[in-house]
Amino acid sequence: MNNTSVRVRAPLTVNGTALILRVSTDGGSTFSDSHAIFYVRELPVISAIVPFHGPANGRNNITLSGSGFASSPSPLCKFGQELVLPVFVQPDEVVCNAPRNDVGHKSIDVAFSNDGIDWTNSLSYSYFPAIDVIDIFPSSLTVGVDVSIRISGVNFFDSLFCQLGQLSKAKAIVIDDKTMHCMFPPMTEPGNVKLEILWGETSMLENTHYLIFYNAVESPAFPSFGSIRGGTTIKVETAEVINDRVGVSCTFSTLESFTFQSSASKWNDKTWSCNTPNMTSAFPATIYIY
């Protein structure tokens, strides 16, 4: 005890009680006008953490299950040494937003406190490496045709989803940690459309990526036939200038609604060439360039 602080022992009382604390300096004859509120609660306990891992860029919600959680006086979540305000608190459940992990630790301890002083037991939470997109092919496509793209990058894993603009999420087909494919129904309007890669509802991308959609230009080609094994170089003439487009491609659309794509090489503003794909069997195909 000194002139600025005093230590007292809290009385035995019922869990959940709020005690008004006043101070007397004359043996209990008079007490201070000011007071503090002392909350009596059992120490909270964590029994489970879901999910138990997440992306290194954070921003995903995790749920702590247990008992004794309270929304006052000062609830806090602790990830390693970083303190985070909870998103949601009820007696048996707490939701916290995982912070970004810039220090490179793969696993940290997570705990909770009702007051920022007394902490629960801790459970382990693991970070997996942030993914990065290096290339998207094709990066420009045509409206009205099913969308199929190949994404190259690093640290891909199963359970990722792709989302294109306002379209519903599509399960990514992960080939390995560097390659995955995503497929969507056709877009109906031209323009730039944002591509997201998601883990649950959490965006995994640090940078913004867009696909460019154009109105298709149906194009005559020479020669007008070739081997079903592909590899025939054809010249495609367009009615409009498309020299301002990036990643120009030829799309071969069959009567059976199969589509195949190959990169186009520029001859001039209205003339392009591309190699035919392996069609596996004979199909008449309409060629679009965009």
mmCIF file with all atom_site columns, N, CA, C and O in Angstrom, residues 89-126:
data_model
loop_
_atom_site.group_PDB
_atom_site.id
_atom_site.type_symbol
_atom_site.label_atom_id
_atom_site.label_alt_id
_atom_site.label_comp_id
_atom_site.label_asym_id
_atom_site.label_entity_id
_atom_site.label_seq_id
_atom_site.pdbx_PDB_ins_code
_atom_site.Cartn_x
_atom_site.Cartn_y
_atom_site.Cartn_z
_atom_site.occupancy
_atom_site.B_iso_or_equiv
_atom_site.pdbx_formal_charge
_atom_site.auth_seq_id
_atom_site.auth_comp_id
_atom_site.auth_asym_id
_atom_site.auth_atom_id
_atom_site.pdbx_PDB_model_num
ATOM 1   N N  . VAL A 1 89  ? -18.744 -12.053 -28.911 1.00 0.00 ? 89  VAL A N  1
ATOM 2   C CA . VAL A 1 89  ? -18.515 -12.751 -27.643 1.00 0.00 ? 89  VAL A CA 1
ATOM 3   C C  . VAL A 1 89  ? -19.844 -13.205 -27.067 1.00 0.00 ? 89  VAL A C  1
ATOM 4   O O  . VAL A 1 89  ? -20.790 -12.414 -26.949 1.00 0.00 ? 89  VAL A O  1
ATOM 5   N N  . GLN A 1 90  ? -19.932 -14.478 -26.714 1.00 0.00 ? 90  GLN A N  1
ATOM 6   C CA . GLN A 1 90  ? -21.017 -14.983 -25.882 1.00 0.00 ? 90  GLN A CA 1
ATOM 7   C C  . GLN A 1 90  ? -20.389 -15.972 -24.901 1.00 0.00 ? 90  GLN A C  1
ATOM 8   O O  . GLN A 1 90  ? -19.214 -16.340 -25.057 1.00 0.00 ? 90  GLN A O  1
ATOM 9   N N  . PRO A 1 91  ? -21.103 -16.405 -23.853 1.00 0.00 ? 91  PRO A N  1
ATOM 10  C CA . PRO A 1 91  ? -20.461 -17.165 -22.765 1.00 0.00 ? 91  PRO A CA 1
ATOM 11  C C  . PRO A 1 91  ? -19.668 -18.395 -23.194 1.00 0.00 ? 91  PRO A C  1
ATOM 12  O O  . PRO A 1 91  ? -18.682 -18.747 -22.544 1.00 0.00 ? 91  PRO A O  1
ATOM 13  N N  . ASP A 1 92  ? -20.083 -19.051 -24.276 1.00 0.00 ? 92  ASP A N  1
ATOM 14  C CA . ASP A 1 92  ? -19.382 -20.276 -24.675 1.00 0.00 ? 92  ASP A CA 1
ATOM 15  C C  . ASP A 1 92  ? -18.686 -20.166 -26.034 1.00 0.00 ? 92  ASP A C  1
ATOM 16  O O  . ASP A 1 92  ? -18.208 -21.162 -26.564 1.00 0.00 ? 92  ASP A O  1
ATOM 17  N N  . GLU A 1 93  ? -18.636 -18.941 -26.601 1.00 0.00 ? 93  GLU A N  1
ATOM 18  C CA . GLU A 1 93  ? -18.040 -18.803 -27.931 1.00 0.00 ? 93  GLU A CA 1
ATOM 19  C C  . GLU A 1 93  ? -17.520 -17.392 -28.155 1.00 0.00 ? 93  GLU A C  1
ATOM 20  O O  . GLU A 1 93  ? -18.177 -16.417 -27.794 1.00 0.00 ? 93  GLU A O  1
ATOM 21  N N  . VAL A 1 94  ? -16.344 -17.318 -28.759 1.00 0.00 ? 94  VAL A N  1
ATOM 22  C CA . VAL A 1 94  ? -15.730 -16.034 -29.128 1.00 0.00 ? 94  VAL A CA 1
ATOM 23  C C  . VAL A 1 94  ? -15.266 -16.123 -30.579 1.00 0.00 ? 94  VAL A C  1
ATOM 24  O O  . VAL A 1 94  ? -14.692 -17.137 -30.987 1.00 0.00 ? 94  VAL A O  1
ATOM 25  N N  . VAL A 1 95  ? -15.522 -15.068 -31.348 1.00 0.00 ? 95  VAL A N  1
ATOM 26  C CA . VAL A 1 95  ? -15.038 -14.996 -32.723 1.00 0.00 ? 95  VAL A CA 1
ATOM 27  C C  . VAL A 1 95  ? -14.008 -13.873 -32.812 1.00 0.00 ? 95  VAL A C  1
ATOM 28  O O  . VAL A 1 95  ? -14.279 -12.737 -32.402 1.00 0.00 ? 95  VAL A O  1
ATOM 29  N N  . CYS A 1 96  ? -12.829 -14.202 -33.325 1.00 0.00 ? 96  CYS A N  1
ATOM 30  C CA . CYS A 1 96  ? -11.749 -13.223 -33.487 1.00 0.00 ? 96  CYS A CA 1
ATOM 31  C C  . CYS A 1 96  ? -11.284 -13.223 -34.935 1.00 0.00 ? 96  CYS A C  1
ATOM 32  O O  . CYS A 1 96  ? -11.342 -14.249 -35.620 1.00 0.00 ? 96  CYS A O  1
ATOM 33  N N  . ASN A 1 97  ? -10.806 -12.079 -35.374 1.00 0.00 ? 97  ASN A N  1
ATOM 34  C CA . ASN A 1 97  ? -10.257 -11.948 -36.722 1.00 0.00 ? 97  ASN A CA 1
ATOM 35  C C  . ASN A 1 97  ? -8.748  -12.152 -36.645 1.00 0.00 ? 97  ASN A C  1
ATOM 36  O O  . ASN A 1 97  ? -8.046  -11.384 -35.988 1.00 0.00 ? 97  ASN A O  1
ATOM 37  N N  . ALA A 1 98  ? -8.250  -13.197 -37.312 1.00 0.00 ? 98  ALA A N  1
ATOM 38  C CA . ALA A 1 98  ? -6.822  -13.506 -37.239 1.00 0.00 ? 98  ALA A CA 1
ATOM 39  C C  . ALA A 1 98  ? -5.996  -12.378 -37.843 1.00 0.00 ? 98  ALA A C  1
ATOM 40  O O  . ALA A 1 98  ? -6.307  -11.904 -38.934 1.00 0.00 ? 98  ALA A O  1
ATOM 41  N N  . PRO A 1 99  ? -4.951  -11.941 -37.158 1.00 0.00 ? 99  PRO A N  1
ATOM 42  C CA . PRO A 1 99  ? -4.109  -10.872 -37.708 1.00 0.00 ? 99  PRO A CA 1
ATOM 43  C C  . PRO A 1 99  ? -3.154  -11.408 -38.763 1.00 0.00 ? 99  PRO A C  1
ATOM 44  O O  . PRO A 1 99  ? -2.945  -12.616 -38.880 1.00 0.00 ? 99  PRO A O  1
ATOM 45  N N  . ARG A 1 100 ? -2.604  -10.499 -39.513 1.00 0.00 ? 100 ARG A N  1
ATOM 46  C CA . ARG A 1 100 ? -1.575  -10.847 -40.503 1.00 0.00 ? 100 ARG A CA 1
ATOM 47  C C  . ARG A 1 100 ? -0.341  -11.360 -39.774 1.00 0.00 ? 100 ARG A C  1
ATOM 48  O O  . ARG A 1 100 ? 0.006   -10.898 -38.689 1.00 0.00 ? 100 ARG A O  1
ATOM 49  N N  . ASN A 1 101 ? 0.329   -12.325 -40.378 1.00 0.00 ? 101 ASN A N  1
ATOM 50  C CA . ASN A 1 101 ? 1.538   -12.885 -39.765 1.00 0.00 ? 101 ASN A CA 1
ATOM 51  C C  . ASN A 1 101 ? 2.755   -12.487 -40.593 1.00 0.00 ? 101 ASN A C  1
ATOM 52  O O  . ASN A 1 101 ? 3.095   -13.128 -41.577 1.00 0.00 ? 101 ASN A O  1
ATOM 53  N N  . ASP A 1 102 ? 3.406   -11.386 -40.184 1.00 0.00 ? 102 ASP A N  1
ATOM 54  C CA . ASP A 1 102 ? 4.573   -10.892 -40.911 1.00 0.00 ? 102 ASP A CA 1
ATOM 55  C C  . ASP A 1 102 ? 5.894   -11.413 -40.351 1.00 0.00 ? 102 ASP A C  1
ATOM 56  O O  . ASP A 1 102 ? 6.943   -11.202 -40.958 1.00 0.00 ? 102 ASP A O  1
ATOM 57  N N  . VAL A 1 103 ? 5.842   -12.066 -39.189 1.00 0.00 ? 103 VAL A N  1
ATOM 58  C CA . VAL A 1 103 ? 7.094   -12.500 -38.561 1.00 0.00 ? 103 VAL A CA 1
ATOM 59  C C  . VAL A 1 103 ? 7.525   -13.875 -39.039 1.00 0.00 ? 103 VAL A C  1
ATOM 60  O O  . VAL A 1 103 ? 8.618   -14.323 -38.736 1.00 0.00 ? 103 VAL A O  1
ATOM 61  N N  . GLY A 1 104 ? 6.668   -14.558 -39.785 1.00 0.00 ? 104 GLY A N  1
ATOM 62  C CA . GLY A 1 104 ? 7.078   -15.825 -40.384 1.00 0.00 ? 104 GLY A CA 1
ATOM 63  C C  . GLY A 1 104 ? 6.877   -17.041 -39.518 1.00 0.00 ? 104 GLY A C  1
ATOM 64  O O  . GLY A 1 104 ? 7.246   -18.146 -39.916 1.00 0.00 ? 104 GLY A O  1
ATOM 65  N N  . HIS A 1 105 ? 6.297   -16.888 -38.307 1.00 0.00 ? 105 HIS A N  1
ATOM 66  C CA . HIS A 1 105 ? 6.051   -18.067 -37.472 1.00 0.00 ? 105 HIS A CA 1
ATOM 67  C C  . HIS A 1 105 ? 4.972   -18.929 -38.109 1.00 0.00 ? 105 HIS A C  1
ATOM 68  O O  . HIS A 1 105 ? 3.909   -18.442 -38.504 1.00 0.00 ? 105 HIS A O  1
ATOM 69  N N  . LYS A 1 106 ? 5.213   -20.220 -38.189 1.00 0.00 ? 106 LYS A N  1
ATOM 70  C CA . LYS A 1 106 ? 4.221   -21.118 -38.766 1.00 0.00 ? 106 LYS A CA 1
ATOM 71  C C  . LYS A 1 106 ? 3.126   -21.462 -37.764 1.00 0.00 ? 106 LYS A C  1
ATOM 72  O O  . LYS A 1 106 ? 2.009   -21.793 -38.143 1.00 0.00 ? 106 LYS A O  1
ATOM 73  N N  . SER A 1 107 ? 3.447   -21.403 -36.476 1.00 0.00 ? 107 SER A N  1
ATOM 74  C CA . SER A 1 107 ? 2.463   -21.757 -35.463 1.00 0.00 ? 107 SER A CA 1
ATOM 75  C C  . SER A 1 107 ? 2.605   -20.811 -34.274 1.00 0.00 ? 107 SER A C  1
ATOM 76  O O  . SER A 1 107 ? 3.718   -20.473 -33.861 1.00 0.00 ? 107 SER A O  1
ATOM 77  N N  . ILE A 1 108 ? 1.465   -20.349 -33.737 1.00 0.00 ? 108 ILE A N  1
ATOM 78  C CA . ILE A 1 108 ? 1.466   -19.461 -32.582 1.00 0.00 ? 108 ILE A CA 1
ATOM 79  C C  . ILE A 1 108 ? 0.409   -19.927 -31.589 1.00 0.00 ? 108 ILE A C  1
ATOM 80  O O  . ILE A 1 108 ? -0.454  -20.745 -31.913 1.00 0.00 ? 108 ILE A O  1
ATOM 81  N N  . ASP A 1 109 ? 0.486   -19.393 -30.373 1.00 0.00 ? 109 ASP A N  1
ATOM 82  C CA . ASP A 1 109 ? -0.508  -19.691 -29.345 1.00 0.00 ? 109 ASP A CA 1
ATOM 83  C C  . ASP A 1 109 ? -1.602  -18.637 -29.362 1.00 0.00 ? 109 ASP A C  1
ATOM 84  O O  . ASP A 1 109 ? -1.333  -17.439 -29.499 1.00 0.00 ? 109 ASP A O  1
ATOM 85  N N  . VAL A 1 110 ? -2.848  -19.091 -29.218 1.00 0.00 ? 110 VAL A N  1
ATOM 86  C CA . VAL A 1 110 ? -4.003  -18.203 -29.174 1.00 0.00 ? 110 VAL A CA 1
ATOM 87  C C  . VAL A 1 110 ? -4.667  -18.332 -27.810 1.00 0.00 ? 110 VAL A C  1
ATOM 88  O O  . VAL A 1 110 ? -4.885  -19.441 -27.316 1.00 0.00 ? 110 VAL A O  1
ATOM 89  N N  . ALA A 1 111 ? -4.969  -17.183 -27.187 1.00 0.00 ? 111 ALA A N  1
ATOM 90  C CA . ALA A 1 111 ? -5.613  -17.173 -25.879 1.00 0.00 ? 111 ALA A CA 1
ATOM 91  C C  . ALA A 1 111 ? -6.654  -16.065 -25.839 1.00 0.00 ? 111 ALA A C  1
ATOM 92  O O  . ALA A 1 111 ? -6.736  -15.234 -26.750 1.00 0.00 ? 111 ALA A O  1
ATOM 93  N N  . PHE A 1 112 ? -7.459  -16.052 -24.758 1.00 0.00 ? 112 PHE A N  1
ATOM 94  C CA . PHE A 1 112 ? -8.513  -15.051 -24.605 1.00 0.00 ? 112 PHE A CA 1
ATOM 95  C C  . PHE A 1 112 ? -8.515  -14.543 -23.176 1.00 0.00 ? 112 PHE A C  1
ATOM 96  O O  . PHE A 1 112 ? -8.206  -15.264 -22.223 1.00 0.00 ? 112 PHE A O  1
ATOM 97  N N  . SER A 1 113 ? -8.888  -13.276 -23.019 1.00 0.00 ? 113 SER A N  1
ATOM 98  C CA . SER A 1 113 ? -9.001  -12.666 -21.692 1.00 0.00 ? 113 SER A CA 1
ATOM 99  C C  . SER A 1 113 ? -10.256 -11.813 -21.639 1.00 0.00 ? 113 SER A C  1
ATOM 100 O O  . SER A 1 113 ? -10.594 -11.124 -22.602 1.00 0.00 ? 113 SER A O  1
ATOM 101 N N  . ASN A 1 114 ? -10.947 -11.862 -20.485 1.00 0.00 ? 114 ASN A N  1
ATOM 102 C CA . ASN A 1 114 ? -12.106 -10.989 -20.281 1.00 0.00 ? 114 ASN A CA 1
ATOM 103 C C  . ASN A 1 114 ? -11.703 -9.570  -19.902 1.00 0.00 ? 114 ASN A C  1
ATOM 104 O O  . ASN A 1 114 ? -12.505 -8.630  -20.057 1.00 0.00 ? 114 ASN A O  1
ATOM 105 N N  . ASP A 1 115 ? -10.483 -9.414  -19.393 1.00 0.00 ? 115 ASP A N  1
ATOM 106 C CA . ASP A 1 115 ? -10.073 -8.113  -18.866 1.00 0.00 ? 115 ASP A CA 1
ATOM 107 C C  . ASP A 1 115 ? -8.689  -7.664  -19.312 1.00 0.00 ? 115 ASP A C  1
ATOM 108 O O  . ASP A 1 115 ? -8.211  -6.608  -18.884 1.00 0.00 ? 115 ASP A O  1
ATOM 109 N N  . GLY A 1 116 ? -8.015  -8.452  -20.138 1.00 0.00 ? 116 GLY A N  1
ATOM 110 C CA . GLY A 1 116 ? -6.677  -8.099  -20.569 1.00 0.00 ? 116 GLY A CA 1
ATOM 111 C C  . GLY A 1 116 ? -5.612  -8.375  -19.526 1.00 0.00 ? 116 GLY A C  1
ATOM 112 O O  . GLY A 1 116 ? -4.442  -8.037  -19.739 1.00 0.00 ? 116 GLY A O  1
ATOM 113 N N  . ILE A 1 117 ? -5.999  -9.011  -18.410 1.00 0.00 ? 117 ILE A N  1
ATOM 114 C CA . ILE A 1 117 ? -5.044  -9.309  -17.332 1.00 0.00 ? 117 ILE A CA 1
ATOM 115 C C  . ILE A 1 117 ? -4.920  -10.810 -17.131 1.00 0.00 ? 117 ILE A C  1
ATOM 116 O O  . ILE A 1 117 ? -3.826  -11.375 -17.197 1.00 0.00 ? 117 ILE A O  1
ATOM 117 N N  . ASP A 1 118 ? -6.040  -11.467 -16.889 1.00 0.00 ? 118 ASP A N  1
ATOM 118 C CA . ASP A 1 118 ? -6.049  -12.914 -16.678 1.00 0.00 ? 118 ASP A CA 1
ATOM 119 C C  . ASP A 1 118 ? -6.409  -13.603 -17.988 1.00 0.00 ? 118 ASP A C  1
ATOM 120 O O  . ASP A 1 118 ? -7.442  -13.296 -18.604 1.00 0.00 ? 118 ASP A O  1
ATOM 121 N N  . TRP A 1 119 ? -5.577  -14.547 -18.401 1.00 0.00 ? 119 TRP A N  1
ATOM 122 C CA . TRP A 1 119 ? -5.735  -15.182 -19.707 1.00 0.00 ? 119 TRP A CA 1
ATOM 123 C C  . TRP A 1 119 ? -6.104  -16.658 -19.575 1.00 0.00 ? 119 TRP A C  1
ATOM 124 O O  . TRP A 1 119 ? -5.756  -17.315 -18.590 1.00 0.00 ? 119 TRP A O  1
ATOM 125 N N  . THR A 1 120 ? -6.793  -17.132 -20.592 1.00 0.00 ? 120 THR A N  1
ATOM 126 C CA . THR A 1 120 ? -7.135  -18.545 -20.647 1.00 0.00 ? 120 THR A CA 1
ATOM 127 C C  . THR A 1 120 ? -5.895  -19.374 -20.929 1.00 0.00 ? 120 THR A C  1
ATOM 128 O O  . THR A 1 120 ? -4.805  -18.850 -21.194 1.00 0.00 ? 120 THR A O  1
ATOM 129 N N  . ASN A 1 121 ? -6.109  -20.682 -20.915 1.00 0.00 ? 121 ASN A N  1
ATOM 130 C CA . ASN A 1 121 ? -5.133  -21.583 -21.527 1.00 0.00 ? 121 ASN A CA 1
ATOM 131 C C  . ASN A 1 121 ? -5.009  -21.221 -23.010 1.00 0.00 ? 121 ASN A C  1
ATOM 132 O O  . ASN A 1 121 ? -5.860  -20.518 -23.568 1.00 0.00 ? 121 ASN A O  1
ATOM 133 N N  . SER A 1 122 ? -3.971  -21.648 -23.661 1.00 0.00 ? 122 SER A N  1
ATOM 134 C CA . SER A 1 122 ? -3.764  -21.328 -25.068 1.00 0.00 ? 122 SER A CA 1
ATOM 135 C C  . SER A 1 122 ? -3.854  -22.589 -25.931 1.00 0.00 ? 122 SER A C  1
ATOM 136 O O  . SER A 1 122 ? -3.537  -23.691 -25.468 1.00 0.00 ? 122 SER A O  1
ATOM 137 N N  . LEU A 1 123 ? -4.306  -22.401 -27.163 1.00 0.00 ? 123 LEU A N  1
ATOM 138 C CA . LEU A 1 123 ? -4.312  -23.461 -28.161 1.00 0.00 ? 123 LEU A CA 1
ATOM 139 C C  . LEU A 1 123 ? -3.514  -23.004 -29.369 1.00 0.00 ? 123 LEU A C  1
ATOM 140 O O  . LEU A 1 123 ? -3.382  -21.806 -29.632 1.00 0.00 ? 123 LEU A O  1
ATOM 141 N N  . SER A 1 124 ? -2.999  -23.967 -30.109 1.00 0.00 ? 124 SER A N  1
ATOM 142 C CA . SER A 1 124 ? -2.116  -23.649 -31.232 1.00 0.00 ? 124 SER A CA 1
ATOM 143 C C  . SER A 1 124 ? -2.915  -23.313 -32.486 1.00 0.00 ? 124 SER A C  1
ATOM 144 O O  . SER A 1 124 ? -3.931  -23.947 -32.795 1.00 0.00 ? 124 SER A O  1
ATOM 145 N N  . TYR A 1 125 ? -2.459  -22.301 -33.205 1.00 0.00 ? 125 TYR A N  1
ATOM 146 C CA . TYR A 1 125 ? -3.033  -21.891 -34.486 1.00 0.00 ? 125 TYR A CA 1
ATOM 147 C C  . TYR A 1 125 ? -1.891  -21.772 -35.488 1.00 0.00 ? 125 TYR A C  1
ATOM 148 O O  . TYR A 1 125 ? -0.857  -21.165 -35.196 1.00 0.00 ? 125 TYR A O  1
ATOM 149 N N  . SER A 1 126 ? -2.064  -22.373 -36.680 1.00 0.00 ? 126 SER A N  1
ATOM 150 C CA . SER A 1 126 ? -0.992  -22.408 -37.672 1.00 0.00 ? 126 SER A CA 1
ATOM 151 C C  . SER A 1 126 ? -1.312  -21.515 -38.861 1.00 0.00 ? 126 SER A C  1
ATOM 152 O O  . SER A 1 126 ? -2.465  -21.415 -39.280 1.00 0.00 ? 126 SER A O  1
#
